[in-house]
Amino acid sequence: MRTKLDAVSGAAVLVTVLAFSATAPLTAYAAAPAFALAFGRNALGLLTLGPAFLLARRREVHRVFSGERGLVRREQRRAVLFGLGAGTALAVHFATFMTGAQLTSVAMATGLVATQPVWQALIATAQGRRPSRAAWTGLAVSVAGAVVASGADLGTGARAVTGDVLALAGAVALAAYTALSEEARPDVSTPMYSVLCFSVCTVEMLVLCLVTGTSPVTFTAQAWYALLGLLLLPQLLGLFSLNFALGRAPATAVSVLLLLEAPVAALVAWVWLGQLPTGAAWPGLALIMLGVAVVVVGDARRAPAAPELPGHAGAGLHTLLQHPILAAAPADDVYDGIWRDARLGRIAEAEHAIRRSENHAVRLHGAKSAEATHWIEVRAHVAHLTGDGRLAVHLWLSAARFHADPPRRDTARMRGCLERAFTEWRLLRDDGAVRELGPALRQMYASHPHDPREGRRWVGGVREIDARLAAHGAAPVPHE
C-alpha cells in the first residue's frame, strides 16, 4: 500500500464521495417508505452480487455449513454468529438513517451519520481499549456539534428533531456493524461474509416491512428510479471505488477525504431538491466534521502502519462491506506486546492485538494467505504460554490445515505446524482432550506427505498416537 494519495487514488476517492453522497438525496427524492427502500436496495444488491460470490466460494460455503472443516469449525461458526449480528446492525443502520433522511434535511442526516468513528471509539472503550487523547477531544467536539446542529432544528418542529435522532442512531448502528465485522472477518472470506450480511439485512428489512404494514415492492416510477440509483451509486460504484482506493492509499487519508460526503450531499440536495438546513445548523455541522477528523487522524497517528511486505503493493478488494474507517495497521513491536500480555495473563489484550494484526493481514493478502494464517500460529503460541494446551493443539491443527490447502500449499510449514500440534498433544493430561484431538491429529499425519528422510519418525508418530489413544480408552482410528 502506498503512503501518499496519488492522482489515481484521489480520483477513486472523489468517485466514492460522489457515489456515497447520493444516498440521502436519493432517499429524500424517492418519496417512498424508507423501510421499503432499504429492503429494495439490499435485495437488489444481494441478487446482483450474491450468485457470483457464492459460485466463487461454493467450496467454502459447503465446508462451513457441512462441517467438513471440523478443525476450524468453531472459528467459522463464531464468524457466522458475528456476521448475523453485523447484518442486524446493518439493517438497523439502513432503517434509521434512511428514515431520518426523509424527516430532516439531507445535510443534517449525512452530517450526523458521519459521527460513526466517534461511536466506534466509545465501543472500543467498552471493550477495554484506551482511546487516545485526540479521540476524546474529537468526541467532545463532535458531540458539541451535534447538540448545536440538532438544537437549531428545534425551531423547525418535532419532525426534524426525530430525523436527527434517527440519523444519529444510524451512526451508532454503523459503528456496531464495524465492530462486529472486525471480530468476524479473519475467519471467513470477504465474499462469504458479504453475502451473509446482505442476506441477514435483506430478510430483516423484509420482516420489518411486513410487521409495519409497509409494502416492500410497490413503488412509483420516481421511487424505482431512486432505488436504481441507490443500487448503482452507493451500493456498487461507491463500494468498488472505495476498495480500489484503499488498495492504493492510506486508510486515514481516504477516511478524512470521505468526510466531504456531508457537504457534497448538502450541495446535491440544494441543487436538486432545493433543500438546505437552517442557518444556525451549519456551525454545528462544521464542528461534527472537525471532531470526526480529529478522531480519525488521532487514532492513525497513535498506531503507525506495519512495514509493507514485498510483492503485495497491488493488494486491494478485500473489504467489500467494510466501512471506510478502518482499524489502523498494527505497530512494529506488536509481538513484544503480545508476548508480554500473554505472560502476564492479560489474555484479552493479547487476543485483541492478534485480531487487529490478523484483520490487517486479511485485508492486504486474503483470508487464506500465509500472512493471515501466521496469526493463527501466533495465537497457538499464546495458548501454549497461558497453559491452554487443548486450544494450542486446535490452533496448530487449524494452521496445518490452511497450509495444506491449495492453491498456496506449503508442505514444509504444514509439517512444522503438525509436529507442534503433536508435541502439544503429547503434553495433554486431560483424557477428554486427548481423545477429542487425537483422531484429527492422526488423520492429518496419515494423509499428508512427509520428507522421505523422516519417514521412520513420521510413521513412529502415527503409532504413538494410536498407542496413546488406546491407553486413554479411545476407539481405534480406522487405517486409511
Short mmCIF file of C-alpha atoms in Angstrom, two decimals:
data_model
loop_
_atom_site.label_atom_id
_atom_site.label_comp_id
_atom_site.label_asym_id
_atom_site.label_seq_id
_atom_site.Cartn_x
_atom_site.Cartn_y
_atom_site.Cartn_z
CA MET A 1 0.00 0.00 0.00
CA ARG A 2 1.29 3.43 -0.87
CA THR A 3 1.88 6.04 1.76
CA LYS A 4 0.63 9.01 -0.27
CA LEU A 5 -2.61 9.76 -2.09
CA ASP A 6 -1.68 9.79 -5.78
CA ALA A 7 -3.82 11.15 -8.62
CA VAL A 8 -5.47 7.80 -9.39
CA SER A 9 -6.31 7.16 -5.73
CA GLY A 10 -7.60 10.72 -5.37
CA ALA A 11 -9.87 10.23 -8.37
CA ALA A 12 -11.18 6.98 -6.87
CA VAL A 13 -11.92 8.74 -3.56
CA LEU A 14 -13.70 11.53 -5.45
CA VAL A 15 -15.89 8.96 -7.22
CA THR A 16 -16.57 7.33 -3.85
CA VAL A 17 -17.59 10.64 -2.27
CA LEU A 18 -19.92 11.47 -5.16
CA ALA A 19 -21.47 7.98 -5.09
CA PHE A 20 -21.97 7.88 -1.32
CA SER A 21 -23.26 11.47 -1.30
CA ALA A 22 -26.19 10.36 -3.45
CA THR A 23 -27.66 8.14 -0.71
CA ALA A 24 -29.53 10.75 1.33
CA PRO A 25 -30.69 12.88 -1.65
CA LEU A 26 -31.99 9.78 -3.49
CA THR A 27 -33.77 8.61 -0.34
CA ALA A 28 -35.42 12.02 0.09
CA TYR A 29 -36.29 12.18 -3.64
CA ALA A 30 -37.92 8.74 -3.69
CA ALA A 31 -40.89 9.86 -1.56
CA ALA A 32 -41.38 6.19 -0.68
CA PRO A 33 -41.35 4.36 2.67
CA ALA A 34 -37.78 4.20 3.96
CA PHE A 35 -38.16 0.57 5.08
CA ALA A 36 -39.20 -0.48 1.58
CA LEU A 37 -36.31 1.45 0.01
CA ALA A 38 -33.84 -0.19 2.41
CA PHE A 39 -35.25 -3.63 1.61
CA GLY A 40 -35.16 -2.98 -2.14
CA ARG A 41 -31.62 -1.62 -2.06
CA ASN A 42 -30.26 -4.62 -0.17
CA ALA A 43 -32.30 -7.18 -2.07
CA LEU A 44 -31.11 -5.84 -5.42
CA GLY A 45 -27.54 -5.75 -4.13
CA LEU A 46 -27.83 -9.35 -2.97
CA LEU A 47 -29.33 -10.51 -6.28
CA THR A 48 -26.64 -8.64 -8.20
CA LEU A 49 -23.58 -9.82 -6.27
CA GLY A 50 -24.74 -12.87 -4.31
CA PRO A 51 -24.84 -15.56 -7.02
CA ALA A 52 -21.38 -14.68 -8.34
CA PHE A 53 -19.88 -14.61 -4.84
CA LEU A 54 -21.47 -17.89 -3.79
CA LEU A 55 -20.29 -19.52 -7.00
CA ALA A 56 -16.74 -18.28 -6.44
CA ARG A 57 -16.74 -19.52 -2.83
CA ARG A 58 -19.01 -22.57 -3.13
CA ARG A 59 -16.43 -24.88 -1.55
CA GLU A 60 -16.04 -22.64 1.48
CA VAL A 61 -19.80 -22.35 1.94
CA HIS A 62 -20.14 -26.13 1.79
CA ARG A 63 -17.31 -26.66 4.26
CA VAL A 64 -18.56 -24.13 6.78
CA PHE A 65 -22.12 -25.42 6.88
CA SER A 66 -21.45 -29.14 6.36
CA GLY A 67 -18.72 -29.38 8.98
CA GLU A 68 -16.01 -30.76 6.69
CA ARG A 69 -13.56 -28.31 8.20
CA GLY A 70 -14.01 -29.72 11.65
CA LEU A 71 -10.64 -28.38 12.78
CA VAL A 72 -11.69 -24.77 12.31
CA ARG A 73 -15.43 -25.23 12.70
CA ARG A 74 -15.58 -23.33 15.97
CA GLU A 75 -13.81 -20.32 14.48
CA GLN A 76 -16.06 -20.31 11.42
CA ARG A 77 -19.23 -20.67 13.47
CA ARG A 78 -18.01 -17.80 15.62
CA ALA A 79 -17.63 -15.72 12.46
CA VAL A 80 -21.12 -16.68 11.28
CA LEU A 81 -22.62 -15.63 14.63
CA PHE A 82 -20.81 -12.30 14.49
CA GLY A 83 -21.96 -11.97 10.88
CA LEU A 84 -25.58 -12.44 11.93
CA GLY A 85 -25.15 -9.68 14.49
CA ALA A 86 -23.42 -7.45 11.95
CA GLY A 87 -26.22 -7.99 9.43
CA THR A 88 -28.74 -6.96 12.10
CA ALA A 89 -26.73 -3.84 12.90
CA LEU A 90 -26.62 -3.03 9.18
CA ALA A 91 -30.41 -3.40 8.96
CA VAL A 92 -30.83 -1.03 11.93
CA HIS A 93 -28.47 1.44 10.21
CA PHE A 94 -30.45 1.44 6.97
CA ALA A 95 -33.81 1.64 8.73
CA THR A 96 -32.84 4.56 10.96
CA PHE A 97 -30.62 6.55 8.60
CA MET A 98 -32.91 6.31 5.57
CA THR A 99 -35.95 7.21 7.68
CA GLY A 100 -34.04 10.11 9.23
CA ALA A 101 -33.02 11.40 5.81
CA GLN A 102 -36.71 11.76 4.92
CA LEU A 103 -37.60 13.58 8.15
CA THR A 104 -34.73 16.04 8.48
CA SER A 105 -32.55 17.80 5.92
CA VAL A 106 -30.07 15.81 3.83
CA ALA A 107 -27.18 17.84 5.24
CA MET A 108 -28.19 17.09 8.84
CA ALA A 109 -28.75 13.37 8.23
CA THR A 110 -25.43 12.94 6.42
CA GLY A 111 -23.51 15.02 8.95
CA LEU A 112 -24.90 13.13 11.94
CA VAL A 113 -24.32 9.67 10.45
CA ALA A 114 -20.71 10.72 9.78
CA THR A 115 -20.12 10.60 13.55
CA GLN A 116 -19.66 6.81 13.23
CA PRO A 117 -15.92 6.91 14.13
CA VAL A 118 -16.82 8.71 17.38
CA TRP A 119 -19.17 5.91 18.43
CA GLN A 120 -16.56 3.42 17.27
CA ALA A 121 -14.14 4.93 19.78
CA LEU A 122 -16.72 4.54 22.55
CA ILE A 123 -17.29 0.89 21.62
CA ALA A 124 -13.53 0.35 21.78
CA THR A 125 -13.55 1.90 25.25
CA ALA A 126 -16.30 -0.50 26.34
CA GLN A 127 -14.15 -3.37 25.03
CA GLY A 128 -11.31 -2.34 27.32
CA ARG A 129 -9.21 -0.39 24.81
CA ARG A 130 -7.96 3.05 25.76
CA PRO A 131 -8.66 5.73 23.12
CA SER A 132 -6.07 8.44 22.58
CA ARG A 133 -6.46 11.99 23.90
CA ALA A 134 -7.14 13.08 20.34
CA ALA A 135 -10.05 10.63 20.17
CA TRP A 136 -11.57 12.03 23.36
CA THR A 137 -11.06 15.59 22.09
CA GLY A 138 -12.71 14.74 18.78
CA LEU A 139 -15.54 13.02 20.64
CA ALA A 140 -16.22 16.16 22.69
CA VAL A 141 -16.11 18.42 19.63
CA SER A 142 -18.45 16.15 17.63
CA VAL A 143 -20.95 15.86 20.49
CA ALA A 144 -20.95 19.64 20.88
CA GLY A 145 -21.53 20.00 17.15
CA ALA A 146 -24.41 17.50 17.23
CA VAL A 147 -26.02 19.40 20.11
CA VAL A 148 -25.68 22.72 18.29
CA ALA A 149 -26.94 21.36 14.96
CA SER A 150 -29.87 19.46 16.46
CA GLY A 151 -30.75 22.40 18.68
CA ALA A 152 -31.11 24.50 15.57
CA ASP A 153 -33.74 22.05 14.34
CA LEU A 154 -35.87 22.53 17.44
CA GLY A 155 -37.40 25.58 15.88
CA THR A 156 -38.43 23.68 12.75
CA GLY A 157 -40.62 21.14 14.57
CA ALA A 158 -40.58 17.66 16.08
CA ARG A 159 -40.31 16.02 12.65
CA ALA A 160 -36.80 17.38 12.01
CA VAL A 161 -35.61 16.56 15.54
CA THR A 162 -36.88 12.99 15.15
CA GLY A 163 -34.95 12.74 11.90
CA ASP A 164 -31.81 13.98 13.65
CA VAL A 165 -32.18 11.35 16.39
CA LEU A 166 -32.71 8.59 13.83
CA ALA A 167 -29.66 9.67 11.81
CA LEU A 168 -27.58 9.61 14.98
CA ALA A 169 -28.91 6.13 15.76
CA GLY A 170 -27.84 5.13 12.26
CA ALA A 171 -24.29 6.21 13.09
CA VAL A 172 -24.30 4.11 16.28
CA ALA A 173 -25.63 1.09 14.37
CA LEU A 174 -22.92 1.51 11.73
CA ALA A 175 -20.27 1.59 14.46
CA ALA A 176 -21.71 -1.62 15.91
CA TYR A 177 -21.62 -3.21 12.45
CA THR A 178 -17.97 -2.29 12.00
CA ALA A 179 -17.01 -3.60 15.47
CA LEU A 180 -18.75 -6.94 14.84
CA SER A 181 -17.20 -7.21 11.37
CA GLU A 182 -13.73 -6.64 12.82
CA GLU A 183 -14.24 -9.68 15.04
CA ALA A 184 -15.63 -11.93 12.32
CA ARG A 185 -13.63 -11.11 9.19
CA PRO A 186 -10.42 -13.09 9.87
CA ASP A 187 -12.35 -16.38 9.98
CA VAL A 188 -14.27 -16.30 6.67
CA SER A 189 -13.61 -14.89 3.23
CA THR A 190 -14.89 -11.48 2.17
CA PRO A 191 -17.36 -12.82 -0.44
CA MET A 192 -19.00 -15.21 2.00
CA TYR A 193 -19.15 -12.61 4.77
CA SER A 194 -20.58 -10.03 2.37
CA VAL A 195 -23.35 -12.34 1.19
CA LEU A 196 -24.11 -13.34 4.79
CA CYS A 197 -24.53 -9.71 5.91
CA PHE A 198 -26.54 -8.75 2.83
CA SER A 199 -28.82 -11.77 3.34
CA VAL A 200 -29.46 -11.09 7.03
CA CYS A 201 -30.08 -7.41 6.38
CA THR A 202 -32.45 -8.13 3.47
CA VAL A 203 -34.50 -10.68 5.41
CA GLU A 204 -34.78 -8.44 8.46
CA MET A 205 -35.81 -5.42 6.39
CA LEU A 206 -38.48 -7.58 4.72
CA VAL A 207 -39.77 -8.66 8.15
CA LEU A 208 -39.79 -5.02 9.28
CA CYS A 209 -41.84 -4.08 6.20
CA LEU A 210 -44.35 -6.83 6.88
CA VAL A 211 -44.64 -6.02 10.60
CA THR A 212 -45.24 -2.32 9.95
CA GLY A 213 -47.62 -2.95 7.07
CA THR A 214 -45.27 -1.40 4.52
CA SER A 215 -45.46 -2.80 1.01
CA PRO A 216 -41.88 -3.90 0.19
CA VAL A 217 -42.20 -3.74 -3.63
CA THR A 218 -44.97 -1.29 -4.52
CA PHE A 219 -43.21 1.82 -5.79
CA THR A 220 -43.97 4.75 -8.04
CA ALA A 221 -41.81 5.29 -11.10
CA GLN A 222 -39.96 8.01 -9.19
CA ALA A 223 -39.18 5.59 -6.37
CA TRP A 224 -37.94 2.94 -8.79
CA TYR A 225 -35.55 5.47 -10.34
CA ALA A 226 -34.28 6.34 -6.87
CA LEU A 227 -33.89 2.64 -5.99
CA LEU A 228 -31.90 2.01 -9.16
CA GLY A 229 -29.71 4.99 -8.31
CA LEU A 230 -29.12 3.63 -4.78
CA LEU A 231 -28.04 0.30 -6.25
CA LEU A 232 -25.73 1.69 -8.93
CA LEU A 233 -24.16 4.57 -6.99
CA PRO A 234 -23.53 3.84 -3.27
CA GLN A 235 -24.16 0.08 -3.35
CA LEU A 236 -21.95 -0.84 -6.32
CA LEU A 237 -19.89 2.07 -7.68
CA GLY A 238 -19.22 3.60 -4.24
CA LEU A 239 -18.03 0.39 -2.63
CA PHE A 240 -15.93 -0.63 -5.64
CA SER A 241 -14.15 2.71 -5.94
CA LEU A 242 -13.66 2.87 -2.16
CA ASN A 243 -11.97 -0.52 -2.05
CA PHE A 244 -9.85 0.38 -5.07
CA ALA A 245 -8.65 3.49 -3.25
CA LEU A 246 -7.98 1.54 -0.03
CA GLY A 247 -5.77 -0.82 -2.01
CA ARG A 248 -3.52 2.08 -3.07
CA ALA A 249 -3.68 4.78 -0.41
CA PRO A 250 -3.57 5.11 3.39
CA ALA A 251 -6.93 4.43 5.02
CA THR A 252 -6.58 7.58 7.13
CA ALA A 253 -6.21 9.85 4.12
CA VAL A 254 -9.16 8.16 2.42
CA SER A 255 -11.28 8.43 5.57
CA VAL A 256 -10.62 12.14 6.04
CA LEU A 257 -11.49 12.86 2.41
CA LEU A 258 -14.69 10.86 2.80
CA LEU A 259 -15.86 13.49 5.27
CA LEU A 260 -16.55 15.56 2.15
CA GLU A 261 -19.63 13.35 1.74
CA ALA A 262 -21.67 15.59 4.06
CA PRO A 263 -21.09 18.93 2.26
CA VAL A 264 -21.35 17.30 -1.17
CA ALA A 265 -24.65 15.66 -0.20
CA ALA A 266 -25.88 19.04 1.07
CA LEU A 267 -24.88 20.66 -2.24
CA VAL A 268 -26.65 17.93 -4.25
CA ALA A 269 -29.80 18.31 -2.12
CA TRP A 270 -29.71 22.10 -2.56
CA VAL A 271 -29.27 21.99 -6.36
CA TRP A 272 -31.60 19.04 -6.98
CA LEU A 273 -34.21 19.29 -4.23
CA GLY A 274 -33.91 22.93 -3.17
CA GLN A 275 -33.24 21.73 0.38
CA LEU A 276 -30.94 23.34 2.93
CA PRO A 277 -30.72 23.12 6.74
CA THR A 278 -31.37 26.21 8.83
CA GLY A 279 -28.54 28.72 9.00
CA ALA A 280 -27.94 28.03 12.69
CA ALA A 281 -27.24 24.34 11.94
CA TRP A 282 -24.15 24.99 9.81
CA PRO A 283 -21.76 25.75 12.72
CA GLY A 284 -22.85 22.51 14.38
CA LEU A 285 -22.26 20.51 11.19
CA ALA A 286 -18.82 22.06 10.86
CA LEU A 287 -17.98 21.05 14.45
CA ILE A 288 -19.14 17.48 13.74
CA MET A 289 -16.84 17.19 10.73
CA LEU A 290 -13.93 18.71 12.67
CA GLY A 291 -14.41 16.32 15.59
CA VAL A 292 -14.60 13.25 13.36
CA ALA A 293 -11.44 14.33 11.52
CA VAL A 294 -9.62 14.68 14.86
CA VAL A 295 -10.71 11.17 15.89
CA VAL A 296 -9.61 9.58 12.60
CA VAL A 297 -6.25 11.35 12.35
CA GLY A 298 -5.51 10.96 16.08
CA ASP A 299 -6.10 7.19 16.05
CA ALA A 300 -3.96 6.78 12.94
CA ARG A 301 -1.03 8.67 14.47
CA ARG A 302 -1.28 6.58 17.61
CA ALA A 303 -0.76 3.32 15.68
CA PRO A 304 1.89 3.55 12.92
CA ALA A 305 1.49 1.28 9.94
CA ALA A 306 3.29 -2.03 9.77
CA PRO A 307 6.03 -2.38 7.16
CA GLU A 308 4.81 -3.42 3.74
CA LEU A 309 5.70 -6.91 2.57
CA PRO A 310 7.30 -7.13 -0.88
CA GLY A 311 5.18 -8.24 -3.77
CA HIS A 312 1.82 -7.02 -2.43
CA ALA A 313 1.71 -3.37 -3.49
CA GLY A 314 -1.41 -4.04 -5.54
CA ALA A 315 -3.42 -5.69 -2.76
CA GLY A 316 -6.94 -4.35 -2.83
CA LEU A 317 -10.51 -5.54 -2.85
CA HIS A 318 -10.62 -7.43 0.46
CA THR A 319 -13.12 -5.25 2.33
CA LEU A 320 -16.30 -5.24 0.25
CA LEU A 321 -18.64 -4.43 3.12
CA GLN A 322 -16.09 -2.87 5.47
CA HIS A 323 -16.82 0.71 6.48
CA PRO A 324 -14.36 3.37 5.25
CA ILE A 325 -13.00 3.99 8.76
CA LEU A 326 -10.69 1.01 9.10
CA ALA A 327 -8.69 -0.15 12.09
CA ALA A 328 -5.13 1.09 11.84
CA ALA A 329 -2.35 -1.32 10.92
CA PRO A 330 -0.53 -2.95 13.84
CA ALA A 331 2.55 -1.31 15.29
CA ASP A 332 6.02 -2.70 14.58
CA ASP A 333 6.50 -4.01 18.14
CA VAL A 334 3.21 -5.91 18.17
CA TYR A 335 4.92 -9.22 19.03
CA ASP A 336 6.59 -7.80 22.12
CA GLY A 337 3.25 -6.59 23.39
CA ILE A 338 1.53 -9.91 22.67
CA TRP A 339 4.15 -11.99 24.49
CA ARG A 340 4.19 -9.57 27.42
CA ASP A 341 0.41 -9.61 27.78
CA ALA A 342 0.31 -13.41 27.48
CA ARG A 343 2.95 -13.93 30.18
CA LEU A 344 1.15 -11.50 32.49
CA GLY A 345 -2.18 -13.26 31.96
CA ARG A 346 -3.76 -10.39 30.04
CA ILE A 347 -5.41 -12.71 27.54
CA ALA A 348 -8.00 -10.23 26.26
CA GLU A 349 -5.31 -7.66 25.42
CA ALA A 350 -3.16 -10.25 23.63
CA GLU A 351 -6.16 -11.56 21.69
CA HIS A 352 -7.13 -8.03 20.65
CA ALA A 353 -3.63 -7.33 19.32
CA ILE A 354 -3.64 -10.60 17.39
CA ARG A 355 -7.09 -9.97 15.95
CA ARG A 356 -6.09 -6.48 14.86
CA SER A 357 -2.97 -7.77 13.11
CA GLU A 358 -4.93 -10.67 11.63
CA ASN A 359 -7.52 -8.27 10.23
CA HIS A 360 -4.74 -6.22 8.66
CA ALA A 361 -3.23 -9.33 7.04
CA VAL A 362 -6.62 -10.45 5.74
CA ARG A 363 -7.31 -7.03 4.21
CA LEU A 364 -3.96 -6.99 2.41
CA HIS A 365 -3.46 -10.63 1.43
CA GLY A 366 -6.72 -12.56 1.83
CA ALA A 367 -8.22 -14.83 4.47
CA LYS A 368 -6.33 -17.97 3.36
CA SER A 369 -2.96 -16.34 2.80
CA ALA A 370 0.20 -17.40 4.61
CA GLU A 371 0.30 -13.93 6.19
CA ALA A 372 -3.16 -14.37 7.71
CA THR A 373 -2.52 -17.98 8.76
CA HIS A 374 0.63 -16.83 10.55
CA TRP A 375 -1.58 -15.16 13.16
CA ILE A 376 -3.29 -18.47 13.90
CA GLU A 377 0.18 -19.76 14.74
CA VAL A 378 0.79 -16.73 16.98
CA ARG A 379 -2.43 -17.50 18.81
CA ALA A 380 -1.26 -21.08 19.26
CA HIS A 381 1.97 -19.82 20.86
CA VAL A 382 -0.10 -17.63 23.20
CA ALA A 383 -2.29 -20.59 24.14
CA HIS A 384 0.87 -22.55 25.00
CA LEU A 385 2.24 -19.68 27.10
CA THR A 386 -1.03 -19.46 29.04
CA GLY A 387 -1.22 -23.21 29.63
CA ASP A 388 -4.22 -23.89 27.38
CA GLY A 389 -2.89 -27.00 25.65
CA ARG A 390 -6.23 -28.05 24.18
CA LEU A 391 -6.61 -24.71 22.38
CA ALA A 392 -2.97 -24.78 21.26
CA VAL A 393 -3.47 -28.17 19.58
CA HIS A 394 -6.67 -26.93 17.92
CA LEU A 395 -4.87 -23.88 16.55
CA TRP A 396 -1.79 -25.74 15.33
CA LEU A 397 -4.04 -28.22 13.52
CA SER A 398 -6.03 -25.34 12.03
CA ALA A 399 -2.85 -23.70 10.76
CA ALA A 400 -1.63 -27.01 9.35
CA ARG A 401 -4.91 -27.45 7.51
CA PHE A 402 -4.66 -23.97 5.97
CA HIS A 403 -1.07 -24.60 4.85
CA ALA A 404 -2.13 -27.91 3.31
CA ASP A 405 -4.98 -26.44 1.25
CA PRO A 406 -4.35 -25.44 -2.36
CA PRO A 407 -3.61 -23.17 -4.13
CA ARG A 408 -0.99 -21.89 -1.65
CA ARG A 409 0.09 -25.26 -0.30
CA ASP A 410 3.21 -25.05 1.83
CA THR A 411 4.16 -28.58 2.81
CA ALA A 412 7.12 -27.57 4.96
CA ARG A 413 5.06 -25.18 7.08
CA MET A 414 2.23 -27.70 7.24
CA ARG A 415 4.60 -30.34 8.65
CA GLY A 416 6.04 -27.83 11.13
CA CYS A 417 2.57 -26.92 12.45
CA LEU A 418 1.56 -30.57 12.59
CA GLU A 419 4.64 -31.52 14.60
CA ARG A 420 3.96 -28.68 17.03
CA ALA A 421 0.40 -29.95 17.41
CA PHE A 422 1.76 -33.44 18.10
CA THR A 423 4.23 -32.14 20.69
CA GLU A 424 1.50 -30.16 22.44
CA TRP A 425 -0.90 -33.13 22.30
CA ARG A 426 1.66 -35.39 23.99
CA LEU A 427 1.72 -32.97 26.95
CA LEU A 428 -2.05 -33.01 27.46
CA ARG A 429 -3.20 -34.50 30.74
CA ASP A 430 -6.94 -34.21 30.13
CA ASP A 431 -8.26 -37.58 28.92
CA GLY A 432 -11.16 -35.92 27.14
CA ALA A 433 -8.86 -33.56 25.23
CA VAL A 434 -6.56 -36.44 24.27
CA ARG A 435 -9.48 -38.46 22.90
CA GLU A 436 -11.03 -35.43 21.20
CA LEU A 437 -7.95 -34.22 19.34
CA GLY A 438 -6.06 -37.47 18.73
CA PRO A 439 -8.14 -38.74 15.76
CA ALA A 440 -7.83 -35.46 13.85
CA LEU A 441 -4.09 -35.37 14.57
CA ARG A 442 -3.63 -38.93 13.37
CA GLN A 443 -5.74 -38.34 10.25
CA MET A 444 -3.51 -35.45 9.20
CA TYR A 445 -0.34 -37.39 9.98
CA ALA A 446 -1.53 -40.32 7.88
CA SER A 447 -2.91 -38.39 4.91
CA HIS A 448 -0.32 -35.69 4.22
CA PRO A 449 3.11 -36.15 2.63
CA HIS A 450 6.30 -36.15 4.65
CA ASP A 451 10.01 -35.91 3.98
CA PRO A 452 11.27 -39.42 3.00
CA ARG A 453 14.31 -38.85 5.21
CA GLU A 454 11.94 -38.56 8.17
CA GLY A 455 9.71 -41.47 7.20
CA ARG A 456 10.53 -43.66 10.20
CA ARG A 457 9.95 -40.82 12.66
CA TRP A 458 6.69 -39.87 10.91
CA VAL A 459 5.36 -43.44 10.99
CA GLY A 460 6.50 -43.70 14.58
CA GLY A 461 4.41 -40.64 15.38
CA VAL A 462 1.30 -42.32 13.95
CA ARG A 463 1.96 -45.43 16.05
CA GLU A 464 2.47 -43.32 19.16
CA ILE A 465 -0.84 -41.54 18.57
CA ASP A 466 -2.60 -44.91 18.22
CA ALA A 467 -0.98 -46.23 21.39
CA ARG A 468 -1.85 -43.16 23.45
CA LEU A 469 -5.43 -43.14 22.23
CA ALA A 470 -5.78 -46.80 23.19
CA ALA A 471 -4.28 -46.10 26.62
CA HIS A 472 -6.87 -43.35 27.18
CA GLY A 473 -9.79 -45.59 26.20
CA ALA A 474 -10.47 -44.13 22.78
CA ALA A 475 -11.93 -46.24 19.98
CA PRO A 476 -9.36 -47.37 17.41
CA VAL A 477 -8.91 -44.96 14.50
CA PRO A 478 -9.59 -46.69 11.16
CA HIS A 479 -6.47 -47.04 9.00
CA GLU A 480 -6.69 -45.46 5.57
#
